[in-house]
Amino acid sequence: CLVCDKHSILSDRQKTPFWSHQTKEPSSTRSWSLPHAYCHNDFFAYQFLNGVNPMVIRRCTALPSNFPVTDKMLLHGHSLEDEMKNGNIFLCDYKNFDGLQPNIINGKAQYLMAPLVLLQKTPNDKLMPIAIQLKQTPADDNPIFVPNDPEYDWLLAKTFVRSAEFTEHQLNSHLLRTHLLAEVFAVSLLRNVPRVHPLYKLLMPHMRYTLQINILARYLLVSDNGFFKKNTASGGEALITILQRSLSSLTYRSLCIPDNIADRGLESVPNFYYRDDGLRIWKIINSFVKGILKYYYKSNKEIQKDPELQNWIGDIFKHGFLSKESSGIPKSIPTVDELVKFVTMVIFTCSAQHSAVNTGQYDYGGFMPNTPITLQLPPPTQKGLANENTLLQTLPTISGTFNGMAVMWLLSKRSSDSVILGLYREEYFTEETPCKLIKVFQGELKKLSEDINKRNKSLENESKIPYTYMDPAVMENSVAI
């Protein structure tokens, strides 16, 4: 289609299947490519689980009052209430974008919606979108789009969702919840904890390059003259508002993947590889952290009487979470077990979580219609009027497409001197027990990587998309890019 032609001319790499730069080359018989998958409803839904932002979707047990979906919109004739009771309905809500003033680029207004998306798990264990409302307030000029609508109405609705997804991913899941949090952890560590402290030795490898990359991000990406201001709908005053709203909903539980998955009701969703791999990595990191910390801290009193450790926690609570007790972040740590969980969260955030939301940016965003950085026309207010030309005029300009692709390519590119999770260039620990624990840690990560590669090979054989972003073999120790 013209959409594919317009947005596939900028890069030789984009002409190959979108997963082709992963560690193992897919089978040559494989036919998946992002331009071909772009229009498919199952691929649209799949990305909420295993794309670059698996952080929005949650099980829906009660329909929001501002999203009046009816039974006749369902795919398989069941009632919506029954399907929710059976755990088959899921919701993605971008309410943080409601009421924002989108950017103006080269004198032209841009558009960023606050959509609601309803998905249904089908009997063959696939997620499928069943309803999209592009603005938060129901109205005659804010229709609910469904898959049976005219082709370009439905494709436009999905495109507006994917544009909102770009903003949610980049500013909340990626910038705030990995880069800026890692900076909080690093600055507090450098302020409060001496080099001889076991916490410093344990955490410092996970702070490598974080301050440097964040300085570059502030200058090149989110400054008044940076990429977001010049190219995206969320640049300008909207950017700060989005970050403020995102921070207000940032909680300790949402940073701990076992709690986060449970809170979103996603424990039993099939084919959720981010969850499966992430929970195993969390468990491996937690076991390693527990071994190290319990070697140095023999009792809870030793934790309570460690001023450097408590100051580290206190600084994070005060400056990172603005002393908001509602966040659930502790302002002090009274027990060894609580310290183990907190340090596990820190390492997981700086390594595994950043890998999950960073590594696949070009895979899914290199084809601009799938993740538009901005949209140039307002959303449709009634059905039946959109056509191919409407879609093409709504998508970013070619220059905006080029800039967006370049940034996503750069940000997801593995650095030439990356340090993989579990490897250490500096010898921080010299005692026998910690050194043995490091060897065990490395062995468990290697086994997980082997299991992930085996799983991915079976997916390739079934012409499905492999999930590599939580593979420890390609995961950096720190937020370094």
mmCIF file with all atom_site columns, C-alpha atoms in Angstrom, residues 15 19 41 45 48-49 70 106 128 135 166 228 255 333 350 371 465:
data_model
loop_
_atom_site.group_PDB
_atom_site.id
_atom_site.type_symbol
_atom_site.label_atom_id
_atom_site.label_alt_id
_atom_site.label_comp_id
_atom_site.label_asym_id
_atom_site.label_entity_id
_atom_site.label_seq_id
_atom_site.pdbx_PDB_ins_code
_atom_site.Cartn_x
_atom_site.Cartn_y
_atom_site.Cartn_z
_atom_site.occupancy
_atom_site.B_iso_or_equiv
_atom_site.pdbx_formal_charge
_atom_site.auth_seq_id
_atom_site.auth_comp_id
_atom_site.auth_asym_id
_atom_site.auth_atom_id
_atom_site.pdbx_PDB_model_num
ATOM 1  C CA . LYS A 1 15  ? 13.682  -3.143  4.144  1.00 0.00 ? 15  LYS A CA 1
ATOM 2  C CA . TRP A 1 19  ? 13.610  -8.420  13.957 1.00 0.00 ? 19  TRP A CA 1
ATOM 3  C CA . ASN A 1 41  ? -5.229  -6.654  14.504 1.00 0.00 ? 41  ASN A CA 1
ATOM 4  C CA . ALA A 1 45  ? -2.623  -6.305  20.261 1.00 0.00 ? 45  ALA A CA 1
ATOM 5  C CA . PHE A 1 48  ? 0.882   -4.406  24.283 1.00 0.00 ? 48  PHE A CA 1
ATOM 6  C CA . LEU A 1 49  ? 2.402   -7.597  25.698 1.00 0.00 ? 49  LEU A CA 1
ATOM 7  C CA . THR A 1 70  ? -21.636 -2.643  24.321 1.00 0.00 ? 70  THR A CA 1
ATOM 8  C CA . ASN A 1 106 ? 6.934   24.538  11.768 1.00 0.00 ? 106 ASN A CA 1
ATOM 9  C CA . MET A 1 128 ? -7.540  -8.901  19.629 1.00 0.00 ? 128 MET A CA 1
ATOM 10 C CA . LYS A 1 135 ? -10.725 10.848  23.579 1.00 0.00 ? 135 LYS A CA 1
ATOM 11 C CA . PHE A 1 166 ? 5.039   6.275   21.491 1.00 0.00 ? 166 PHE A CA 1
ATOM 12 C CA . PHE A 1 228 ? 10.998  16.118  21.139 1.00 0.00 ? 228 PHE A CA 1
ATOM 13 C CA . LEU A 1 255 ? 8.761   -1.098  39.825 1.00 0.00 ? 255 LEU A CA 1
ATOM 14 C CA . ILE A 1 333 ? 14.974  0.150   55.592 1.00 0.00 ? 333 ILE A CA 1
ATOM 15 C CA . CYS A 1 350 ? 18.820  -0.471  35.622 1.00 0.00 ? 350 CYS A CA 1
ATOM 16 C CA . THR A 1 371 ? 4.756   4.145   16.116 1.00 0.00 ? 371 THR A CA 1
ATOM 17 C CA . ILE A 1 465 ? 7.913   -13.341 16.610 1.00 0.00 ? 465 ILE A CA 1
#
